[in-house]
Coordinates of C-alpha atoms and ligand atoms in Angstrom, one line a residue:
M12 CA 89.5 85.3 140.5
I13 CA 86.1 85.3 139.1
A14 CA 82.8 85.6 141.0
R15 CA 79.6 84.3 139.4
L16 CA 76.4 86.0 140.7
V17 CA 73.2 84.4 141.4
P18 CA 70.6 84.8 138.6
G19 CA 68.5 88.0 139.3
C20 CA 71.1 89.4 141.8
S21 CA 69.8 92.8 142.9
V22 CA 71.5 96.0 141.8
A23 CA 72.2 96.8 145.5
A24 CA 73.8 93.4 146.1
K25 CA 76.0 93.8 142.9
A26 CA 77.1 97.3 143.9
E27 CA 78.1 96.0 147.4
I28 CA 80.2 93.1 145.8
I29 CA 82.0 95.6 143.6
R30 CA 82.5 98.0 146.4
H31 CA 84.1 95.2 148.5
I32 CA 86.5 94.3 145.7
E33 CA 87.5 97.8 144.7
G34 CA 88.0 98.6 148.5
Q35 CA 90.9 96.3 148.3
G36 CA 92.6 98.2 145.6
L37 CA 91.5 95.8 142.8
R38 CA 89.7 96.5 139.5
V39 CA 86.6 94.7 138.4
H40 CA 85.1 93.8 135.0
V41 CA 81.4 93.0 135.0
G42 CA 80.2 90.8 132.2
D43 CA 76.4 90.7 131.9
S44 CA 74.6 88.4 129.5
G45 CA 71.1 89.4 130.6
T46 CA 70.6 86.0 132.3
S47 CA 73.9 85.7 134.2
T48 CA 76.6 88.0 135.6
V49 CA 80.2 87.4 136.0
V50 CA 82.6 89.7 138.0
S51 CA 86.2 89.3 137.0
I52 CA 88.7 90.6 139.6
I53 CA 91.8 92.2 138.0
G54 CA 95.0 92.6 140.1
N55 CA 96.4 90.3 142.8
P56 CA 93.6 89.5 145.2
S57 CA 94.4 88.2 148.7
P58 CA 93.6 84.5 149.2
R59 CA 91.0 85.7 151.8
L60 CA 88.9 87.5 149.2
A61 CA 87.2 84.3 147.8
D62 CA 85.8 83.5 151.3
E63 CA 84.7 87.1 151.9
L64 CA 82.9 87.2 148.5
Q65 CA 81.3 83.8 149.1
A66 CA 79.8 85.2 152.3
L67 CA 78.2 88.2 150.4
S68 CA 74.6 88.1 149.3
G69 CA 74.3 87.6 145.6
V70 CA 77.5 85.6 145.0
D71 CA 76.8 82.1 143.6
S72 CA 80.4 80.8 143.2
V73 CA 83.9 82.0 143.3
T74 CA 86.7 80.5 141.1
L75 CA 90.2 81.1 142.2
E76 CA 91.9 80.5 138.8
A77 CA 91.5 83.4 136.6
P78 CA 92.5 83.5 132.9
S79 CA 95.5 85.6 132.1
Y80 CA 93.3 87.7 129.9
P81 CA 90.2 88.4 132.2
L82 CA 88.7 91.1 130.0
V83 CA 88.9 89.2 126.7
S84 CA 88.0 85.8 128.1
L85 CA 84.6 84.2 127.5
D86 CA 84.6 83.6 131.2
S87 CA 84.3 87.4 131.8
Q88 CA 81.4 87.7 129.6
P89 CA 79.0 84.9 128.8
G90 CA 78.0 85.3 125.3
P91 CA 79.4 87.2 122.3
S92 CA 80.1 90.9 122.2
V93 CA 78.9 93.0 119.3
V94 CA 81.4 95.6 118.2
K95 CA 79.8 98.5 116.3
V96 CA 81.4 100.7 113.8
D97 CA 78.6 103.1 113.6
S98 CA 75.8 101.2 111.8
V99 CA 78.1 98.2 111.0
S100 CA 77.9 95.4 113.7
F101 CA 80.6 92.8 114.1
G102 CA 79.5 89.8 116.0
D103 CA 75.8 89.9 115.1
T104 CA 74.6 87.1 112.8
P105 CA 75.2 88.9 109.5
V106 CA 78.7 88.5 108.0
V107 CA 80.4 91.9 107.7
V108 CA 82.6 92.3 104.5
I109 CA 85.4 94.9 104.4
A110 CA 87.0 95.4 101.0
G111 CA 89.4 97.6 99.3
P112 CA 93.0 98.0 98.1
C113 CA 96.1 97.2 100.2
S114 CA 97.3 100.8 99.8
V115 CA 95.6 104.0 99.1
E116 CA 97.2 105.2 95.8
S117 CA 95.1 108.0 94.4
S118 CA 91.6 109.5 94.6
E119 CA 90.6 107.9 91.3
Q120 CA 91.8 104.5 92.2
L121 CA 90.1 104.5 95.6
N122 CA 86.8 105.9 94.4
T123 CA 86.6 103.4 91.5
I124 CA 87.1 100.6 94.0
A125 CA 84.9 102.0 96.7
R126 CA 82.0 102.4 94.2
S127 CA 82.4 98.9 92.9
V128 CA 82.8 97.0 96.2
A129 CA 79.9 98.9 97.7
S130 CA 77.7 97.8 94.9
S131 CA 78.9 94.2 95.4
G132 CA 78.0 94.2 99.0
A133 CA 80.9 95.5 101.1
V134 CA 80.0 97.7 104.0
M135 CA 83.5 99.0 104.9
L136 CA 86.4 100.2 102.8
R137 CA 90.0 99.3 103.7
G138 CA 93.1 101.1 102.5
G139 CA 96.6 101.5 104.0
A140 CA 98.0 105.0 104.3
F141 CA 100.9 104.0 106.6
K142 CA 102.3 100.8 105.2
P143 CA 104.5 98.4 107.1
R144 CA 106.6 97.1 104.3
T145 CA 109.2 94.4 104.6
S146 CA 111.6 96.4 102.4
P147 CA 112.5 100.0 103.1
Y148 CA 112.5 100.5 99.3
S149 CA 108.9 99.5 98.8
F150 CA 106.0 102.0 98.6
Q151 CA 105.4 103.2 102.2
G152 CA 102.0 104.8 101.7
L153 CA 100.7 108.3 101.2
G154 CA 100.5 109.1 104.9
V155 CA 97.9 111.6 106.1
E156 CA 97.0 112.5 102.5
G157 CA 96.1 108.7 102.1
L158 CA 93.9 109.0 105.2
E159 CA 92.1 112.0 103.7
L160 CA 91.4 110.2 100.4
L161 CA 90.2 107.2 102.4
H162 CA 87.8 109.3 104.5
D163 CA 86.4 111.1 101.4
A164 CA 86.0 107.9 99.4
G165 CA 84.3 106.2 102.3
S166 CA 81.8 109.0 103.0
G167 CA 81.2 109.5 99.2
N168 CA 80.2 105.8 98.9
G169 CA 78.4 105.2 102.2
L170 CA 81.2 103.0 103.5
K171 CA 82.9 103.1 106.9
V172 CA 86.7 103.1 106.7
V173 CA 89.5 101.2 108.4
S174 CA 93.2 101.8 108.0
E175 CA 96.4 100.6 109.7
C176 CA 98.2 102.6 112.4
V177 CA 101.9 101.8 112.8
A178 CA 103.0 104.1 115.5
P179 CA 101.7 105.6 118.8
E180 CA 102.3 109.1 117.6
D181 CA 100.0 108.6 114.6
V182 CA 96.9 107.5 116.7
A183 CA 95.5 111.1 116.9
V184 CA 95.5 111.6 113.2
M185 CA 94.0 108.1 112.7
V186 CA 91.1 109.0 115.1
E187 CA 90.5 112.1 113.1
H188 CA 90.1 110.3 109.7
V189 CA 89.0 106.6 110.2
D190 CA 86.1 104.8 111.7
M191 CA 88.2 101.8 112.8
I192 CA 91.9 101.5 113.5
Q193 CA 93.8 98.4 112.2
I194 CA 96.8 97.0 114.1
G195 CA 98.7 95.0 111.6
A196 CA 100.2 91.5 112.0
R197 CA 103.8 92.9 112.4
N198 CA 102.7 95.1 115.3
M199 CA 100.5 92.6 117.2
Q200 CA 103.1 92.7 120.0
N201 CA 103.9 96.4 119.8
F202 CA 102.8 96.9 123.4
R203 CA 102.9 100.7 123.4
L204 CA 100.9 100.9 120.2
L205 CA 98.3 98.5 121.7
S206 CA 98.0 100.6 124.8
A207 CA 97.8 103.7 122.7
V208 CA 94.8 102.5 120.6
G209 CA 93.3 101.2 123.9
E210 CA 93.3 104.7 125.2
Q211 CA 91.3 106.2 122.3
P212 CA 87.6 105.5 121.5
K213 CA 87.6 104.2 117.9
P214 CA 87.1 100.3 117.5
V215 CA 90.2 98.4 116.7
L216 CA 90.8 95.6 114.2
L217 CA 93.6 93.5 115.7
K218 CA 95.4 91.2 113.3
R219 CA 97.2 88.0 114.5
G220 CA 101.0 88.1 114.3
L221 CA 102.6 85.9 111.7
M222 CA 104.3 83.8 114.4
S223 CA 101.9 84.4 117.3
T224 CA 100.0 81.7 119.3
I225 CA 96.4 82.1 120.1
D226 CA 97.3 82.9 123.7
E227 CA 99.6 85.7 122.6
F228 CA 96.8 87.0 120.2
L229 CA 94.4 87.1 123.1
L230 CA 96.9 88.9 125.4
A231 CA 97.4 91.5 122.7
A232 CA 93.6 92.1 122.8
E233 CA 93.8 92.3 126.6
Y234 CA 96.4 95.1 126.3
I235 CA 93.8 97.2 124.2
M236 CA 90.9 96.3 126.5
S237 CA 92.8 96.9 129.8
S238 CA 93.8 100.3 128.5
G239 CA 90.1 101.2 128.3
N240 CA 88.8 100.3 124.9
P241 CA 86.5 97.2 124.8
R242 CA 85.8 97.5 121.1
V243 CA 88.2 95.0 119.6
V244 CA 87.7 92.7 116.5
M245 CA 90.2 89.8 116.1
C246 CA 91.4 89.0 112.6
E247 CA 93.1 85.7 111.6
R248 CA 95.3 86.5 108.6
G249 CA 97.5 83.4 108.2
I250 CA 100.6 82.3 110.1
R251 CA 104.0 81.4 108.9
S252 CA 104.5 77.6 108.6
F253 CA 107.0 75.2 106.9
D254 CA 104.8 75.3 103.8
T255 CA 105.6 77.8 101.1
S256 CA 102.8 77.1 98.7
T257 CA 100.8 80.0 100.1
R258 CA 102.1 83.4 101.5
S259 CA 100.9 82.3 104.9
T260 CA 99.0 79.3 106.2
L261 CA 95.4 80.4 107.0
D262 CA 94.6 78.9 110.4
I263 CA 90.9 78.2 109.9
S264 CA 90.8 76.5 113.3
A265 CA 91.6 79.8 114.9
V266 CA 88.0 80.8 114.3
P267 CA 86.3 78.1 116.4
V268 CA 89.2 78.1 118.8
L269 CA 88.9 81.8 119.5
K270 CA 85.1 81.5 119.7
E271 CA 85.6 79.0 122.6
M272 CA 88.0 81.4 124.4
T273 CA 86.7 85.0 123.8
H274 CA 83.6 86.9 123.5
L275 CA 85.2 89.2 120.9
P276 CA 84.2 89.0 117.2
V277 CA 86.5 87.2 114.8
I278 CA 87.1 87.9 111.2
I279 CA 89.3 86.3 108.5
D280 CA 91.6 88.0 106.0
P281 CA 91.9 85.4 103.1
S282 CA 94.1 87.8 101.0
H283 CA 97.3 88.0 103.1
A284 CA 97.0 84.3 103.9
A285 CA 96.7 83.3 100.2
G286 CA 99.2 85.7 98.6
R287 CA 97.6 85.0 95.3
R288 CA 94.2 85.9 94.1
S289 CA 93.1 82.5 92.7
L290 CA 92.9 81.2 96.3
V291 CA 91.1 84.1 97.9
P292 CA 87.5 83.1 97.1
S293 CA 87.9 79.6 98.6
L294 CA 89.6 80.9 101.8
A295 CA 86.9 83.6 102.2
A296 CA 84.1 81.0 101.9
A297 CA 86.0 78.7 104.3
G298 CA 86.2 81.5 106.8
V299 CA 82.5 82.0 106.7
A300 CA 81.8 78.3 106.9
A301 CA 84.0 78.2 110.1
G302 CA 81.9 80.8 111.7
A303 CA 83.8 84.0 111.2
D304 CA 81.9 87.2 111.9
G305 CA 83.3 88.9 108.8
L306 CA 86.0 89.1 106.2
I307 CA 88.6 91.7 105.1
V308 CA 89.5 91.3 101.4
E309 CA 92.0 93.1 99.2
V310 CA 90.4 94.4 95.9
H311 CA 92.0 96.5 93.2
N312 CA 90.7 98.0 89.9
Q313 CA 94.1 97.3 88.3
P314 CA 95.8 94.7 90.4
D315 CA 98.7 94.2 88.1
Q316 CA 99.6 97.9 88.6
A317 CA 99.0 98.0 92.3
L318 CA 101.7 99.6 94.5
S319 CA 101.4 96.8 97.0
D320 CA 99.9 93.3 97.2
G321 CA 98.5 93.3 93.6
A322 CA 99.1 89.5 93.3
Q323 CA 96.6 88.7 96.0
S324 CA 94.1 91.5 95.2
L325 CA 90.8 90.4 93.6
T326 CA 89.6 92.3 90.5
L327 CA 86.4 94.2 90.9
D328 CA 84.5 91.4 89.0
G329 CA 86.3 88.7 91.0
F330 CA 85.2 90.3 94.2
A331 CA 81.6 90.6 92.9
D332 CA 81.7 86.8 92.1
S333 CA 83.3 85.9 95.4
M334 CA 80.5 87.9 97.2
K335 CA 77.9 85.6 95.6
T336 CA 79.6 82.5 97.0
I337 CA 80.0 84.1 100.4
A338 CA 76.2 84.9 100.5
N339 CA 75.5 81.4 99.5
V340 CA 77.7 79.9 102.2
A341 CA 76.2 82.4 104.8
G342 CA 72.7 81.4 103.7
A343 CA 73.4 77.7 104.1
L344 CA 74.3 78.4 107.7
G345 CA 71.2 80.5 108.4
R346 CA 73.2 83.7 108.1
S347 CA 73.3 86.6 105.7
V348 CA 75.7 89.2 104.5
A349 CA 75.5 92.5 106.3
L350 CA 73.9 95.2 104.2
L351 CA 74.5 99.0 104.3
Ligands
LIG3 C1 97.4 94.8 105.3 O1 96.2 94.7 105.7 O2 97.6 95.4 104.1 C2 98.5 94.3 105.9 C3 99.8 94.7 105.9 O3 98.1 93.2 106.7 P1 99.0 92.2 107.7 O4 99.3 93.1 108.8 O5 98.0 91.2 108.0 O6 100.1 91.7 106.9
LIG4 MN1 98.2 94.2 102.0

């Protein structure tokens, strides 16, 4: 159930409406755009509640049907949310670019990449320390040592850092070392992990599962928000299709579709969709053209020697070139690339 309040509803009337709902053992989420307020009722309201609310001062209309993801839904909050990672803002006009290697491999590798991507215009550094690899024999990441290297390379180069968390028991150590926690495609429906990152304060980058519908993706975000963390950024990274010419099929339509359904920021990962570097600049540009709030791109100083995902990693020069195209596309749409 959703109650829309009249424009300019007084603070006292709003408080009375919330008290009435909470008095019935229900939870509320209040979305305020500045001009309109929407109160989403979470739980199982009695059918009487709609009439009771309609009779209260300040209520404009009550909708019985509630979306299955009341916190994530655009209905719960008119207008986009801005998710801040310190000074970096996802969901504002500028396009946020995150770049870095698939995996943290060494201090030298990471610092070389961090220095270069920062000078090309990235504002965040990515790097996996706990890697979810398809084969148990592939490089699994440096673990906590990798997080320490990532933290140092980020702060040494003025970049905020993001890294993937693969297990609820690792959440505490992630919080200590990173500015944003990534939930990877393979874990998008690991519900205990979603709740665990929802119970901590750092923003979360949630990637779409390889075989997940948009509805399932939104419900995964709802798990995080309903556990207490409103700072979620959605990431389309390609889905599995019948076509094998790319590693995954980048679902560009996910960007405008999600924008119609959620207030949360949406970014694109062209690297994992493409699977090979030659395609990455086009997919990155397409993501920005479709209205993505940002990009996360794999970049390596020696892609041919990378311990993971080298084939899809841009070279340092390739990333610098791609950033020029991204800035041109953003400019054509009246946007810019976010600066440090
Ligand atoms: C990654 O970012 O390196 C990664 C494993 O991504 P995804 O979960 O999208 O496959
Ligand atoms: Mn990767």
